Tab-separated table of C-alpha atoms in Angstrom:
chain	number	residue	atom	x	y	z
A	135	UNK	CA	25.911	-13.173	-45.208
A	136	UNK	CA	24.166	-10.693	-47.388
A	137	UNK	CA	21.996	-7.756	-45.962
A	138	UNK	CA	19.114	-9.522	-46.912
A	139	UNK	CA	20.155	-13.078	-45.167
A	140	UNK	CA	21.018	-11.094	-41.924
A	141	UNK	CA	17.069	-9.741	-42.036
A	142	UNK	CA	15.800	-12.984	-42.366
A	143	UNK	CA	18.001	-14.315	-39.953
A	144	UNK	CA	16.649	-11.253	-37.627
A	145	UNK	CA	13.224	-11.528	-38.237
A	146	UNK	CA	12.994	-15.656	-37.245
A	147	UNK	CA	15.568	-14.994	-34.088
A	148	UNK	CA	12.599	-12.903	-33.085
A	149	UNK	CA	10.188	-15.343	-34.065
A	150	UNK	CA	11.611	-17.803	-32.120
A	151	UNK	CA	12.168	-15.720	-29.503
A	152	UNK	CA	8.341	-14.762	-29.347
A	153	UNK	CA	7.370	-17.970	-29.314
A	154	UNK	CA	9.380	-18.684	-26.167
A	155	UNK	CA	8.300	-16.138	-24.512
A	156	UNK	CA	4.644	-17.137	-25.122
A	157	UNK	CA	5.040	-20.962	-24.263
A	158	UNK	CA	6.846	-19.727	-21.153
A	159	UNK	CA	3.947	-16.986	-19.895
A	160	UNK	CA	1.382	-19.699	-20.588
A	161	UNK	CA	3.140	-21.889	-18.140
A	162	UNK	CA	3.565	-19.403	-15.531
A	163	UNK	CA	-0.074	-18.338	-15.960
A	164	UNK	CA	-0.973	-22.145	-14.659
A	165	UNK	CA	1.232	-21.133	-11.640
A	166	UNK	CA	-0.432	-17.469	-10.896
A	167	UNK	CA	-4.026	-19.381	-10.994
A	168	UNK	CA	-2.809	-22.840	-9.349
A	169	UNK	CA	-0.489	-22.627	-6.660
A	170	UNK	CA	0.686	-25.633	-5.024
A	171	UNK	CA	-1.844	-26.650	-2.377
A	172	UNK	CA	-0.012	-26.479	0.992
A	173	UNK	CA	-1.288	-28.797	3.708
A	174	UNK	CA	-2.637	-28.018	6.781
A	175	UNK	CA	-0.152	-28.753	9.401
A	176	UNK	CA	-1.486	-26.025	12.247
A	177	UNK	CA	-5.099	-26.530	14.012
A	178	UNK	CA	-7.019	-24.809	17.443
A	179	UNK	CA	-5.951	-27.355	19.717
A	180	UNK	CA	-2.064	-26.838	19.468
A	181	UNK	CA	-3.406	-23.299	21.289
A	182	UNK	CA	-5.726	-25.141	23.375
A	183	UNK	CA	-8.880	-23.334	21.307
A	184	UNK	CA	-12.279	-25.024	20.975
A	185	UNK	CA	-13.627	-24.763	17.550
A	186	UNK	CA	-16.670	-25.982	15.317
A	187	UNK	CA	-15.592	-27.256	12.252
A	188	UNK	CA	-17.682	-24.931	9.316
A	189	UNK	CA	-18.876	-26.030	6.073
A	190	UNK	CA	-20.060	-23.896	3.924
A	191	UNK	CA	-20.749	-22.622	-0.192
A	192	UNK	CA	-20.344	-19.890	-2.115
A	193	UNK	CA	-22.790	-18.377	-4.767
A	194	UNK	CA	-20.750	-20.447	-7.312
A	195	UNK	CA	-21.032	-23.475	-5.903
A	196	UNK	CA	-17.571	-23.737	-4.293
A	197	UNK	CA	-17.689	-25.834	-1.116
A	198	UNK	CA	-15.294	-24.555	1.698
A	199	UNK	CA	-14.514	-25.037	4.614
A	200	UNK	CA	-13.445	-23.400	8.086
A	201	UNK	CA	-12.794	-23.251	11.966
A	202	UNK	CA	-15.380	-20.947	14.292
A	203	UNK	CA	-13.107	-19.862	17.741
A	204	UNK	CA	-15.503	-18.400	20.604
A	205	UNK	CA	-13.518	-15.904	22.724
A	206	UNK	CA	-11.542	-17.879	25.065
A	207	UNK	CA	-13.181	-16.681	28.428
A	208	UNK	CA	-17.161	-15.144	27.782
A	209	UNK	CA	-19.441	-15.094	25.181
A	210	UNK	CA	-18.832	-12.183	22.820
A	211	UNK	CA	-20.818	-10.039	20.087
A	212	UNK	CA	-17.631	-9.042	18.300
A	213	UNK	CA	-15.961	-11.866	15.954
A	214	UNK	CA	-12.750	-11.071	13.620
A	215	UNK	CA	-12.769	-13.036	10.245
A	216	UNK	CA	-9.435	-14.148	9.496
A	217	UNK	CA	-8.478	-13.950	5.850
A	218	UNK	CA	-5.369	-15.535	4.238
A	219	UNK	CA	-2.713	-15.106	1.711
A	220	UNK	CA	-2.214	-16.561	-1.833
A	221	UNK	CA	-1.384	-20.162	-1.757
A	222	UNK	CA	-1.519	-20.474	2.283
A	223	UNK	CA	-4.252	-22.011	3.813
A	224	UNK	CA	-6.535	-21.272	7.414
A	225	UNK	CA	-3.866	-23.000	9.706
A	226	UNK	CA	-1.509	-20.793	8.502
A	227	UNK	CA	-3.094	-17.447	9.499
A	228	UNK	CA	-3.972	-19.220	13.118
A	229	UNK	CA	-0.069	-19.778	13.890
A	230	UNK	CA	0.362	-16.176	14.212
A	231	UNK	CA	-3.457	-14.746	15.452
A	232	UNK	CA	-4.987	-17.244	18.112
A	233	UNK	CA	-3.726	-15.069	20.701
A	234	UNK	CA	-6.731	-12.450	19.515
A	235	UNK	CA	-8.699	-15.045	20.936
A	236	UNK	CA	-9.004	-14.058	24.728
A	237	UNK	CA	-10.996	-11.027	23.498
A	238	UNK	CA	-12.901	-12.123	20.524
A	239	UNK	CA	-14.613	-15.231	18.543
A	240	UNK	CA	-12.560	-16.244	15.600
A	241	UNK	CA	-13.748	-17.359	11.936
A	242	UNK	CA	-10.847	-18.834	10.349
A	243	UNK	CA	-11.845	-20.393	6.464
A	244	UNK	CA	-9.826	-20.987	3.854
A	245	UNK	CA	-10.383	-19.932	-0.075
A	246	UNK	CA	-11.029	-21.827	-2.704
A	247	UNK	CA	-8.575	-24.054	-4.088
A	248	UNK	CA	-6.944	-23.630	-0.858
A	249	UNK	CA	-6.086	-25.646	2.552
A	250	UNK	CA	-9.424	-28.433	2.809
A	251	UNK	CA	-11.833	-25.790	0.552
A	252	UNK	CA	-12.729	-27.361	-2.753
A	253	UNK	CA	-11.758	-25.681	-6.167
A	254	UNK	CA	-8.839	-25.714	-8.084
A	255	UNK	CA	-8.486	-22.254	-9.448
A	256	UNK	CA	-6.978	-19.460	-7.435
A	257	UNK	CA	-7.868	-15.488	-8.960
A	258	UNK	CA	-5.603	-13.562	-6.674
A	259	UNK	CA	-8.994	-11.962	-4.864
A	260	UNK	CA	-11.350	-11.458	-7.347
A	261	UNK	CA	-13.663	-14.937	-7.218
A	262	UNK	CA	-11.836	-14.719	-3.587
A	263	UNK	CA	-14.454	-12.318	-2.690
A	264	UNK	CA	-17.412	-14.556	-3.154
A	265	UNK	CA	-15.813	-16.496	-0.904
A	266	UNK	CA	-15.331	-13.855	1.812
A	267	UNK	CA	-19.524	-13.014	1.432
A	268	UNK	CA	-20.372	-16.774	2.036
A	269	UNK	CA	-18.178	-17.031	5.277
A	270	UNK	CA	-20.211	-13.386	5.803
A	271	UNK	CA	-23.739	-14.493	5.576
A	272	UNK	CA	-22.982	-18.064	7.203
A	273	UNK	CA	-21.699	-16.060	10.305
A	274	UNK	CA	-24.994	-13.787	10.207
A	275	UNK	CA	-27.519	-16.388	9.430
A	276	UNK	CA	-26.052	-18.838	11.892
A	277	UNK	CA	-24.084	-17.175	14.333
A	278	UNK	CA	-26.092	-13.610	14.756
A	279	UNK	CA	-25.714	-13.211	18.259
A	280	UNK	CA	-21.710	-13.659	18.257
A	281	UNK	CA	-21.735	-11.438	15.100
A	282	UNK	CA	-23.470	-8.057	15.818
A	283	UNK	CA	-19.877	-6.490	14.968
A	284	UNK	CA	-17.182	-8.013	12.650
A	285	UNK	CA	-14.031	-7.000	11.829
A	286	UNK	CA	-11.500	-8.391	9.331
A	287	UNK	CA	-7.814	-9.456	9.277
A	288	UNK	CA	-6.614	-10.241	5.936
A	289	UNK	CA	-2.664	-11.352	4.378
A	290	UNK	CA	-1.627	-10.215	0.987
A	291	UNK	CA	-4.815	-11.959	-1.092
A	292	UNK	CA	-6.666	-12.205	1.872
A	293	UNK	CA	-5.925	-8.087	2.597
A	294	UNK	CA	-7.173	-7.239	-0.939
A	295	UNK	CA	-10.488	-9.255	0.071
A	296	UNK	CA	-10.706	-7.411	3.068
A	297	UNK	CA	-10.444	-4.083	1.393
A	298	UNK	CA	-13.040	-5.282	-0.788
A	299	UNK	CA	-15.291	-6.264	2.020
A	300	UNK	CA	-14.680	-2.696	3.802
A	301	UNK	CA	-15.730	-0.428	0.639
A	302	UNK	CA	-18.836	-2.911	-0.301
A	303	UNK	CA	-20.698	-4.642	2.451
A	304	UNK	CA	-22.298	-2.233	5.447
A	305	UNK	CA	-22.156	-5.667	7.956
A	306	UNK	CA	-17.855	-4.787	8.014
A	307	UNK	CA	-17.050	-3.119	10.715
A	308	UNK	CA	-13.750	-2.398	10.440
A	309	UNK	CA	-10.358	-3.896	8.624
A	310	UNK	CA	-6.732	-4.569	9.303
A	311	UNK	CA	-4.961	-5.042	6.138
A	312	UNK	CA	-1.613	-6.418	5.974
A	313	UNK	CA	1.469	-6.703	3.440
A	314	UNK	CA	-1.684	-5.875	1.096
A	315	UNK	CA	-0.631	-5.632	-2.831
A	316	UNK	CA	-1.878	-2.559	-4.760
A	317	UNK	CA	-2.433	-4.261	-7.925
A	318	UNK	CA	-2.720	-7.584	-8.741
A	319	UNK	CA	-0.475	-7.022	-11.864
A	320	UNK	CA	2.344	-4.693	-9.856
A	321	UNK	CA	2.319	-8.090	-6.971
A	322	UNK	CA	2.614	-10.545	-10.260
A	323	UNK	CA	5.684	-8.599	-11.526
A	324	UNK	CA	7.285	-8.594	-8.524
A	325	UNK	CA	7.056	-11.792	-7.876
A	326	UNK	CA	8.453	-12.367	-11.489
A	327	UNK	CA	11.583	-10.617	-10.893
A	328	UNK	CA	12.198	-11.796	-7.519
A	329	UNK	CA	11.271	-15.116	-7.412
A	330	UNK	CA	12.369	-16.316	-10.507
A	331	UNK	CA	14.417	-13.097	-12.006
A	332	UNK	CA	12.225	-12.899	-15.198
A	333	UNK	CA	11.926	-9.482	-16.290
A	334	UNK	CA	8.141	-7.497	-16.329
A	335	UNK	CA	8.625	-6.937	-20.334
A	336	UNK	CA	7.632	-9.242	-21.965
A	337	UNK	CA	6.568	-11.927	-19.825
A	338	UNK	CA	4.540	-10.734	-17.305
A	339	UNK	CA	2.071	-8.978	-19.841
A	340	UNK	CA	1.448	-11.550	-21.679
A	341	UNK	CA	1.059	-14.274	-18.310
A	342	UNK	CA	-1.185	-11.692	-17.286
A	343	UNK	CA	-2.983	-11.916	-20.637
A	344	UNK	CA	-3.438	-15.828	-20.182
A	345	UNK	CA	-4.404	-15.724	-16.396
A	346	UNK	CA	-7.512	-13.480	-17.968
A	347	UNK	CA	-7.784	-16.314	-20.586
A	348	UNK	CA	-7.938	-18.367	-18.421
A	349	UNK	CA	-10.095	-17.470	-15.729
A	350	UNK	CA	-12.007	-15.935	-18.020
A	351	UNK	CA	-12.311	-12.212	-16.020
A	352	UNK	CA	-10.034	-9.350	-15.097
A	353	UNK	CA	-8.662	-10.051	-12.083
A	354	UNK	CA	-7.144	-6.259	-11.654
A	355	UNK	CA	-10.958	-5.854	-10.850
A	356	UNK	CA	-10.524	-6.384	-7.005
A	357	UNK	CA	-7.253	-5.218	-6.739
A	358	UNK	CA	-7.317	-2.836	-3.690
A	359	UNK	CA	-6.054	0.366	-5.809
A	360	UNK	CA	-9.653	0.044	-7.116
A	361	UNK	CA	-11.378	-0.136	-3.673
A	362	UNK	CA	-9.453	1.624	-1.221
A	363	UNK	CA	-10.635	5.029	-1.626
A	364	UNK	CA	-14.238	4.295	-0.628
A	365	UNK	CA	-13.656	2.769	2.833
A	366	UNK	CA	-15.326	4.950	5.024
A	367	UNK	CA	-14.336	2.596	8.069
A	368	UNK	CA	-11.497	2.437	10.252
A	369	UNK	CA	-8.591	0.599	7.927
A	370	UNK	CA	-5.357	-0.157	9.591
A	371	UNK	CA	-2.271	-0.842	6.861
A	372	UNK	CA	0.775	-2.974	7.903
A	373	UNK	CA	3.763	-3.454	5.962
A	374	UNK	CA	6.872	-4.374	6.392
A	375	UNK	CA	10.050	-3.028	5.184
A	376	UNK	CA	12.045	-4.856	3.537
A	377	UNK	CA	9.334	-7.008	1.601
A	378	UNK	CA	10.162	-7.909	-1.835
A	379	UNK	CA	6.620	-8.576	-3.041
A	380	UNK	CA	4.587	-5.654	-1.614
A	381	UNK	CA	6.812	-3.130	-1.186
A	382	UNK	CA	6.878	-0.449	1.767
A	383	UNK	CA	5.997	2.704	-1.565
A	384	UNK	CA	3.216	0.295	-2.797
A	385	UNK	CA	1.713	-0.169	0.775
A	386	UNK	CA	1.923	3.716	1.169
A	387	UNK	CA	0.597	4.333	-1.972
């Protein structure tokens, strides 16, 4: 093979690989934006909880939906909004929070193109937090009484909302924030390399490129590195150790 064979040979290997590499970040993209829809297989009265089932839509025209829990025992002014995770759903987030039920009312709803909410498109919080002002303003419009103070409890996705909510609208009282991401492309990465061991360079870039495409926004426009710094509210962080996707450093930073 002469020098100028092995070039050409060089220059279509890396063709061909570039190619790959594309077709395979515009598949993953789909995944980012539509994760698999899981069912709803946890509701209030495995806890023994009464609920009002809540339907409601956002600014966009997204119709969701969602479960209202008065505090167990009295009527109550103070009512948590429950917020969850990337490809989870409403039911999910209940399993392991009912109990904050014997001292508050509950708001459980679930985002779109998750759990029963309509939509098919998921933007890793940043259309996530037109959701989180529609379950806002149905709770003050039609529950004002049980709603003169609201906190929020958000997962991963749902955390970055809740961030959101805290440095943006006055009617958030206060947050809890946990296994929260600090970027929206750092939370993609890791989930590349430890999920399905594909390196940040150069897939991730350019999945990231097509999930912009896509969607049609930057979605590293909610991410809470953006947001954090003007939450002049009480914010409680929780993170666990050993967690592949949000790191303890990237909860701490």
């Amino acid at each position: 093979m002469t020098g100028l064979e092995f070039l050409n040979w060089m220059i279509f290997s890396l063709l061909v690989l570039f190619v790959v590499c594309l077709l395979i970040a515009y598949i993953k993209s789909s995944d980012v934006i539509m994760p698999k829809r899981m069912p709803l297989s946890v509701f209030p009265e495995h806890f023994n909880l009464v609920y009002e089932t809540i339907d409601f839509t956002t600014s966009d025209g997204i119709f969701l939906k969602g479960w209202f829990i008065p505090h167990k025992k009295k009527t109550s002014s103070e009512t948590i909004i429950v917020c969850h995770g990337w490809g989870s759903n409403k039911g999910e987030m209940l399993r392991n929070t009912h109990f904050l039920a014997e001292k508050y009312n509950l708001f459980y709803f679930d985002f779109r193109g998750s759990g029963e909410s309509r939509g098919e498109i998921s933007t890793i919080g940043l259309h996530e937090v037109s959701d989180f002002e529609a379950a806002l303003n149905f709770l003050l419009n039609h529950r004002p009484e049980e709603s003169a103070r609201i906190g929020v409890l958000g997962l991963s996705m749902g955390g970055a909302v809740a961030i959101y909510a805290a440095a943006n609208l006055p009617r958030v009282n206060c947050v809890i924030a946990e296994n929260t991401f600090y970027s929206c492309s750092r939370v993609v990465g890791n989930w590349s390399w430890w999920r399905l061991r594909v390196p940040y360079w150069p897939i991730v870039p350019l999945t990231l490129f097509f999930v912009k495409m896509k969607i049609k926004a930057e979605p590293e426009t909610n991410s809470p590195w953006r947001h954090v710094k003007k939450v002049k509210k009480p914010l409680l962080f929780i993170n666990a150790d050993n967690d592949d996707l949000v790191p303890l450093k990237d909860g701490k930073k």
